[in-house]
Short mmCIF file of C-alpha atoms in Angstrom, two decimals:
data_model
loop_
_atom_site.label_atom_id
_atom_site.label_comp_id
_atom_site.label_asym_id
_atom_site.label_seq_id
_atom_site.Cartn_x
_atom_site.Cartn_y
_atom_site.Cartn_z
CA MET I 119 0.04 0.08 -0.08
CA LYS I 120 1.06 3.50 -0.86
CA ARG I 121 0.77 6.59 1.63
CA ARG I 122 -2.19 7.68 -0.18
CA ASP I 123 -3.90 4.35 0.46
CA TYR I 124 -3.23 4.58 4.07
CA LEU I 125 -4.44 8.07 4.16
CA LYS I 126 -7.56 7.06 2.54
CA ALA I 127 -8.14 4.00 4.68
CA GLY I 128 -7.74 6.40 7.69
CA LEU I 129 -10.09 8.90 6.29
CA ARG I 130 -12.51 6.19 5.92
CA ASP I 131 -12.27 4.73 9.34
CA GLY I 132 -12.19 8.09 10.87
CA PHE I 133 -15.40 9.03 9.41
CA PRO I 134 -17.57 7.68 12.27
CA ILE I 135 -15.42 9.52 14.78
CA CYS I 136 -16.09 12.61 12.78
CA LEU I 137 -19.85 12.25 13.22
CA GLY I 138 -19.69 11.19 16.95
CA TYR I 139 -17.30 14.14 17.69
CA LEU I 140 -19.68 16.56 15.96
CA ALA I 141 -22.47 15.62 18.60
CA VAL I 142 -20.12 15.72 21.55
CA SER I 143 -18.26 18.93 20.76
CA PHE I 144 -21.61 20.60 19.60
CA THR I 145 -22.45 20.16 23.49
CA PHE I 146 -19.01 21.60 24.67
CA GLY I 147 -19.79 24.75 22.31
CA ILE I 148 -23.09 25.23 24.00
CA MET I 149 -21.44 25.09 27.32
CA GLY I 150 -18.73 27.49 26.12
CA LYS I 151 -21.37 29.92 25.16
CA ASN I 152 -23.01 29.56 28.57
CA ALA I 153 -19.57 30.00 30.33
CA GLY I 154 -19.15 33.34 28.41
CA ILE I 155 -15.98 32.48 26.26
CA SER I 156 -15.63 33.81 22.82
CA VAL I 157 -16.02 31.58 19.67
CA TRP I 158 -12.61 31.79 18.95
CA GLU I 159 -11.43 30.83 22.35
CA ALA I 160 -13.75 27.72 22.41
CA VAL I 161 -12.54 26.67 18.90
CA LEU I 162 -8.94 27.24 20.12
CA ILE I 163 -9.25 24.98 23.21
CA SER I 164 -10.99 22.25 21.06
CA ALA I 165 -8.27 22.43 18.36
CA THR I 166 -5.28 22.29 20.78
CA ASN I 167 -6.64 19.83 23.47
CA VAL I 168 -9.01 17.44 21.47
CA THR I 169 -10.32 15.69 24.65
CA SER I 170 -13.81 15.74 25.86
CA ALA I 171 -13.83 15.32 29.63
CA GLY I 172 -10.70 17.43 30.01
CA GLN I 173 -12.20 20.20 27.96
CA PHE I 174 -15.35 20.32 30.06
CA ALA I 175 -13.49 20.08 33.21
CA GLY I 176 -11.18 22.77 32.07
CA LEU I 177 -14.08 25.03 31.03
CA SER I 178 -15.52 24.94 34.45
CA LEU I 179 -12.14 25.86 36.11
CA ILE I 180 -11.61 28.68 33.68
CA THR I 181 -15.02 29.97 34.63
CA ALA I 182 -14.33 29.68 38.34
CA SER I 183 -11.19 31.46 37.73
CA ALA I 184 -9.06 28.66 39.31
CA SER I 185 -5.29 28.80 39.58
CA TYR I 186 -3.14 27.53 36.60
CA LEU I 187 -1.67 24.96 38.79
CA GLU I 188 -5.24 23.58 39.56
CA VAL I 189 -6.00 23.47 35.90
CA ALA I 190 -2.88 21.57 35.16
CA VAL I 191 -3.32 19.05 38.07
CA THR I 192 -6.89 18.49 36.71
CA GLN I 193 -5.88 18.01 33.21
CA PHE I 194 -3.18 15.69 34.22
CA ILE I 195 -5.54 13.46 36.37
CA ILE I 196 -8.42 13.28 33.88
CA ASN I 197 -5.99 12.68 31.00
CA LEU I 198 -3.71 10.25 32.54
CA ARG I 199 -5.51 7.41 30.75
CA TYR I 200 -3.79 8.56 27.42
CA CYS I 201 -0.52 7.66 28.97
CA LEU I 202 -1.52 4.04 29.12
CA MET I 203 -2.93 4.26 25.48
CA SER I 204 0.22 5.76 24.12
CA CYS I 205 2.26 3.03 25.89
CA ALA I 206 0.23 0.55 24.05
CA LEU I 207 0.33 2.40 20.79
CA SER I 208 4.25 2.77 21.07
CA GLN I 209 4.49 -1.02 20.37
CA LYS I 210 2.68 -0.43 17.03
CA LEU I 211 5.13 2.17 16.00
CA ASP I 212 8.21 0.92 13.89
CA ALA I 213 11.38 1.32 16.07
CA GLN I 214 12.90 3.48 13.27
CA MET I 215 9.93 5.77 13.05
CA PRO I 216 11.29 9.44 13.00
CA PHE I 217 10.41 11.83 15.87
CA PHE I 218 8.23 14.11 13.76
CA HIS I 219 5.83 11.31 13.01
CA ARG I 220 5.87 10.37 16.73
CA PHE I 221 5.12 14.07 17.62
CA LEU I 222 2.36 14.46 15.14
CA ILE I 223 0.78 11.08 16.01
CA SER I 224 0.83 12.00 19.78
CA TYR I 225 -1.39 14.91 18.98
CA GLY I 226 -4.22 12.57 17.98
CA VAL I 227 -4.15 10.07 20.85
CA THR I 228 -7.78 10.40 21.81
CA ASP I 229 -10.00 7.41 23.10
CA GLU I 230 -11.44 6.98 19.74
CA ILE I 231 -8.49 7.59 17.54
CA PHE I 232 -6.47 5.44 19.69
CA GLY I 233 -9.20 2.67 19.36
CA VAL I 234 -9.01 2.73 15.66
CA THR I 235 -5.30 3.07 15.25
CA VAL I 236 -4.15 0.45 17.61
CA SER I 237 -6.56 -2.24 16.20
CA THR I 238 -4.83 -2.09 12.55
CA GLU I 239 -2.88 -5.13 11.40
CA GLY I 240 0.71 -5.11 11.76
CA LYS I 241 2.73 -1.81 12.37
CA LEU I 242 0.96 1.43 12.34
CA ASN I 243 1.58 3.58 9.22
CA PRO I 244 1.77 7.38 10.16
CA PHE I 245 -0.22 8.22 7.19
CA TYR I 246 -3.11 5.91 8.28
CA SER I 247 -3.12 7.97 11.60
CA TYR I 248 -3.03 11.41 9.75
CA GLY I 249 -6.11 10.11 7.60
CA VAL I 250 -8.04 9.50 10.94
CA ILE I 251 -6.82 12.58 12.75
CA GLY I 252 -7.49 14.60 9.52
CA ILE I 253 -11.27 13.82 9.51
CA ALA I 254 -11.88 13.36 13.21
CA VAL I 255 -10.43 16.63 14.52
CA PRO I 256 -12.13 18.83 12.13
CA GLY I 257 -15.36 17.22 13.22
CA TRP I 258 -14.42 18.14 16.66
CA VAL I 259 -13.61 21.67 15.80
CA LEU I 260 -16.45 22.29 13.69
CA GLY I 261 -19.00 20.91 16.23
CA THR I 262 -17.45 23.34 18.77
CA PHE I 263 -17.97 26.11 16.48
CA LEU I 264 -21.56 25.15 15.50
CA GLY I 265 -22.41 24.73 19.25
CA ILE I 266 -21.28 28.01 20.27
CA ILE I 267 -22.63 30.15 17.34
CA SER I 268 -25.93 28.52 17.12
CA GLY I 269 -27.03 26.97 20.34
CA ASN I 270 -29.46 24.54 18.48
CA ILE I 271 -28.85 24.27 14.89
CA LEU I 272 -28.93 20.52 15.13
CA PRO I 273 -32.38 18.96 16.18
CA ALA I 274 -32.07 17.23 19.66
CA ARG I 275 -32.83 14.03 17.84
CA VAL I 276 -29.98 14.05 15.61
CA ILE I 277 -27.69 14.92 18.51
CA SER I 278 -29.04 11.94 20.42
CA ALA I 279 -28.65 9.51 17.54
CA LEU I 280 -25.09 10.70 16.76
CA SER I 281 -24.28 10.06 20.47
CA VAL I 282 -24.02 6.48 20.08
CA ALA I 283 -21.58 6.67 16.92
CA LEU I 284 -18.40 6.52 19.10
CA TYR I 285 -19.84 3.50 21.19
CA GLY I 286 -20.84 1.68 18.00
CA MET I 287 -17.34 2.18 16.79
CA PHE I 288 -15.66 0.75 19.92
CA ILE I 289 -18.01 -2.20 19.80
CA ALA I 290 -17.04 -2.76 16.24
CA ILE I 291 -13.26 -2.79 17.26
CA ILE I 292 -13.80 -5.19 20.36
CA ILE I 293 -16.31 -7.66 19.33
CA PRO I 294 -14.89 -9.34 16.16
CA PRO I 295 -11.54 -10.36 17.92
CA SER I 296 -13.60 -11.59 21.00
CA ARG I 297 -15.53 -13.73 18.81
CA ASP I 298 -12.43 -15.80 17.91
CA ASN I 299 -10.88 -15.70 21.03
CA LYS I 300 -12.52 -16.64 24.46
CA ILE I 301 -9.85 -14.99 26.53
CA LEU I 302 -10.57 -11.73 24.87
CA ALA I 303 -14.36 -12.33 25.09
CA GLY I 304 -13.86 -12.96 28.78
CA ILE I 305 -11.90 -9.75 29.36
CA VAL I 306 -14.31 -7.74 27.63
CA MET I 307 -17.32 -9.06 29.53
CA ILE I 308 -15.50 -8.76 32.84
CA SER I 309 -14.57 -5.19 32.02
CA MET I 310 -18.14 -4.36 31.24
CA VAL I 311 -19.33 -5.70 34.44
CA PHE I 312 -16.76 -4.24 36.69
CA SER I 313 -17.49 -0.77 34.86
CA LEU I 314 -21.20 -1.29 35.74
CA VAL I 315 -20.35 -2.09 39.40
CA PHE I 316 -18.07 1.20 39.35
CA THR I 317 -20.88 3.26 37.96
CA PHE I 318 -23.45 2.33 40.50
CA VAL I 319 -21.98 0.98 43.75
CA PRO I 320 -21.79 3.68 46.49
CA LEU I 321 -18.11 4.86 47.19
CA LEU I 322 -16.87 3.39 43.87
CA LYS I 323 -19.24 5.52 41.85
CA GLU I 324 -17.45 8.57 43.38
CA ILE I 325 -14.34 7.72 41.33
CA SER I 326 -14.20 10.00 38.26
CA SER I 327 -14.55 8.13 34.78
CA GLY I 328 -10.99 8.77 33.99
CA PHE I 329 -9.72 7.16 37.10
CA ARG I 330 -12.17 4.31 36.64
CA ILE I 331 -10.62 3.53 33.32
CA ILE I 332 -7.26 3.60 34.64
CA ILE I 333 -7.88 1.47 37.68
CA LEU I 334 -9.80 -1.21 35.74
CA THR I 335 -7.25 -1.21 32.99
CA LEU I 336 -4.43 -1.77 35.44
CA LEU I 337 -6.52 -4.40 37.37
CA ILE I 338 -8.10 -6.40 34.56
CA ALA I 339 -5.40 -6.23 31.87
CA GLY I 340 -2.64 -6.71 34.63
CA ALA I 341 -4.35 -9.90 35.97
CA ALA I 342 -4.90 -11.06 32.18
CA ALA I 343 -1.36 -10.69 31.31
CA ALA I 344 -0.24 -12.76 34.38
CA LEU I 345 -3.01 -15.58 33.84
CA PHE I 346 -2.82 -15.67 30.04
CA PRO I 347 0.47 -14.39 28.81
CA VAL I 348 0.50 -13.86 25.09
CA LYS I 349 3.37 -15.68 23.37
CA GLU I 350 6.04 -14.23 20.98
CA GLU I 351 5.48 -12.61 17.65
CA THR I 352 2.28 -10.74 18.45
CA ASP I 353 1.64 -7.03 17.94
CA VAL I 354 -0.90 -5.30 20.12
CA MET I 355 -4.49 -6.29 18.75
CA PRO I 356 -3.18 -8.12 15.62
CA GLU I 357 -6.49 -9.93 14.72
CA ALA I 358 -8.84 -7.12 14.62
CA ALA I 359 -9.49 -7.94 10.90
CA GLY I 360 -10.59 -11.39 12.04
CA LYS I 361 -7.27 -13.12 11.70
CA GLU I 362 -6.07 -15.27 14.51
CA ASP I 363 -2.42 -15.78 14.88
CA VAL I 364 -2.04 -15.66 18.73
CA THR I 365 -1.13 -18.49 20.91
CA TYR I 366 -1.77 -18.47 24.55
CA GLY I 367 -0.58 -20.32 27.58
CA ALA I 368 2.46 -20.04 29.76
CA MET G 97 -5.89 37.51 40.65
CA GLU G 98 -6.46 38.22 36.93
CA HIS G 99 -6.21 35.12 34.86
CA ASN G 100 -5.39 35.04 31.02
CA ILE G 101 -7.57 32.58 29.11
CA TYR G 102 -4.70 32.13 26.72
CA ILE G 103 -2.33 30.77 29.60
CA TYR G 104 -5.28 28.79 30.64
CA ILE G 105 -5.56 27.10 27.11
CA LEU G 106 -1.76 26.71 26.96
CA VAL G 107 -1.68 24.89 30.22
CA MET G 108 -4.43 22.50 29.41
CA ALA G 109 -2.97 21.79 25.98
CA GLY G 110 0.52 21.41 27.13
CA VAL G 111 -0.29 19.03 29.96
CA THR G 112 -2.54 16.87 27.68
CA TYR G 113 -0.04 16.83 24.90
CA CYS G 114 2.86 15.71 27.21
CA ILE G 115 0.97 12.80 28.59
CA ARG G 116 0.30 11.58 25.10
CA MET G 117 3.76 12.41 23.60
CA LEU G 118 6.09 11.16 26.32
CA PRO G 119 5.32 7.45 26.04
CA LEU G 120 5.37 7.62 22.17
CA THR G 121 8.83 9.09 22.10
CA LEU G 122 10.40 7.57 25.21
CA ILE G 123 9.35 4.07 24.34
CA ARG G 124 11.05 3.57 20.98
CA LYS G 125 12.09 -0.12 21.26
CA GLU G 126 9.90 -3.14 21.24
CA ILE G 127 9.31 -4.22 24.79
CA LYS G 128 10.79 -7.47 25.40
CA SER G 129 9.02 -8.57 28.72
CA THR G 130 6.30 -11.07 27.98
CA TYR G 131 4.21 -9.61 31.04
CA VAL G 132 4.38 -6.12 29.76
CA ARG G 133 3.80 -7.09 26.17
CA SER G 134 0.86 -9.10 27.18
CA PHE G 135 -0.51 -6.21 29.39
CA LEU G 136 -0.22 -3.73 26.62
CA TYR G 137 -1.92 -6.30 24.18
CA TYR G 138 -5.07 -6.41 26.63
CA VAL G 139 -5.04 -2.62 27.44
CA PRO G 140 -7.35 -1.58 24.43
CA TYR G 141 -9.90 -4.37 24.98
CA VAL G 142 -10.29 -3.37 28.58
CA THR G 143 -10.26 0.46 28.11
CA LEU G 144 -12.77 0.45 25.30
CA ALA G 145 -15.06 -1.94 26.98
CA VAL G 146 -15.00 0.05 30.22
CA MET G 147 -15.78 3.18 28.21
CA THR G 148 -18.51 1.71 26.37
CA PHE G 149 -20.64 0.06 28.99
CA PRO G 150 -22.67 1.13 30.92
CA ALA G 151 -21.91 4.77 29.46
CA ILE G 152 -23.78 4.01 26.08
CA LEU G 153 -27.05 3.34 27.93
CA SER G 154 -27.13 7.12 29.15
CA ALA G 155 -25.83 8.61 25.79
CA THR G 156 -29.17 9.06 24.03
CA ALA G 157 -32.36 10.83 25.00
CA ASN G 158 -33.61 7.60 26.91
CA VAL G 159 -32.27 4.34 27.99
CA TRP G 160 -34.61 2.31 25.59
CA SER G 161 -33.29 3.83 22.26
CA ALA G 162 -29.76 3.46 23.72
CA ALA G 163 -30.31 -0.12 24.44
CA VAL G 164 -31.61 -0.89 21.05
CA GLY G 165 -28.60 1.05 19.54
CA PHE G 166 -26.27 -1.01 21.78
CA ALA G 167 -27.86 -4.30 20.65
CA VAL G 168 -27.70 -3.36 17.04
CA ALA G 169 -24.07 -2.57 17.28
CA LEU G 170 -23.35 -5.79 19.02
CA ILE G 171 -25.14 -8.09 16.50
CA LEU G 172 -23.55 -6.18 13.68
CA ALA G 173 -20.03 -6.26 15.09
CA TYR G 174 -20.40 -9.93 15.76
CA ARG G 175 -21.14 -10.48 12.16
CA ARG G 176 -18.04 -8.55 11.32
CA LYS G 177 -19.49 -5.65 9.60
CA SER G 178 -17.33 -2.71 9.01
CA LEU G 179 -16.53 -0.14 11.44
CA ILE G 180 -18.58 2.58 9.65
CA SER G 181 -21.52 0.35 9.18
CA VAL G 182 -21.78 -0.77 12.81
CA SER G 183 -21.45 2.81 13.76
CA LEU G 184 -23.82 4.52 11.44
CA ILE G 185 -26.61 1.60 11.52
CA SER G 186 -26.50 1.88 15.42
CA CYS G 187 -26.98 5.72 15.05
CA ALA G 188 -29.95 5.08 12.67
CA SER G 189 -31.60 2.61 14.97
CA VAL G 190 -31.57 4.92 17.75
CA PHE G 191 -32.84 7.72 15.59
CA LEU G 192 -35.75 5.48 14.39
CA VAL G 193 -36.67 4.30 17.74
CA GLU G 194 -36.82 7.71 19.08
CA LEU G 195 -38.81 8.83 16.16
CA PHE G 196 -41.52 6.05 16.32
CA THR G 197 -41.89 6.11 20.11
CA GLY G 198 -41.99 9.85 19.99
CA ILE G 199 -39.65 10.24 22.93
#
């Protein structure tokens, strides 16, 4: 495949992210308007941060006139999950990949872009990443812009429907490999059950969603790695295309 | 104390970017440890599963349309439909459920 083919494939796979982002960042734009920041400032926040929970928290801190340190610490805690994702993604990059590609790919490590890029077969081609980023991030920025200038240009029904786009995508990434691999199926199910428990059980539900992701990932992926070590010659998520080439067992 | 919005934005963007960039630039070699490799192999499945459920159930106007969207996505993904079809058909089913039930 040539660069252009990778770019095209990335644009194709990034399209659902673009739609989902429109819906989410639209809400961010509306909140920005209520918080009294300008169109340009809201768009700038979206274009430089590209993170939902972090931006929502940041906005409320800005409105409350919090200290810069407080903003930094909050962003660090909310977005720490990206560190785990980048660690996983690092193993998908060619060891020889130049730094400028690494710097550019880093810009787009969001939950969704990570999910799509980490599930490609073999090593990650940077141009595939650029394709995904190239369509997803404009959706994020455009949604913010529309939300803040209009308030309700999109009917509530459309927003509601688009809100499942990102989840649908996550499901399309994790279910096919789970179909072939009982261990992965078990891990996916256990993760969902624990997530449910952490959402509703008193005390546990006080944990923020960012930390819930980190705690459960360390716990479940950590236990799975001890119980079912993956043998040699595997890359991260190799069989997302439905091909099974992983062997398990100690 | 007077705060500058641009410094706020710079702090937010800077912290977020560093979290993403440091592992991608510091870990340049293939990790040899079987445990760490296995852990990183399982990471995406856990994070994406945790992010999806039960959050998807409260994403739409009501829990029923969301449940239909969730079920549709599960079935299509199980049948190995492409990323974009799973995502868009799931959105469409939510839209239709909300349209016909009038919620």
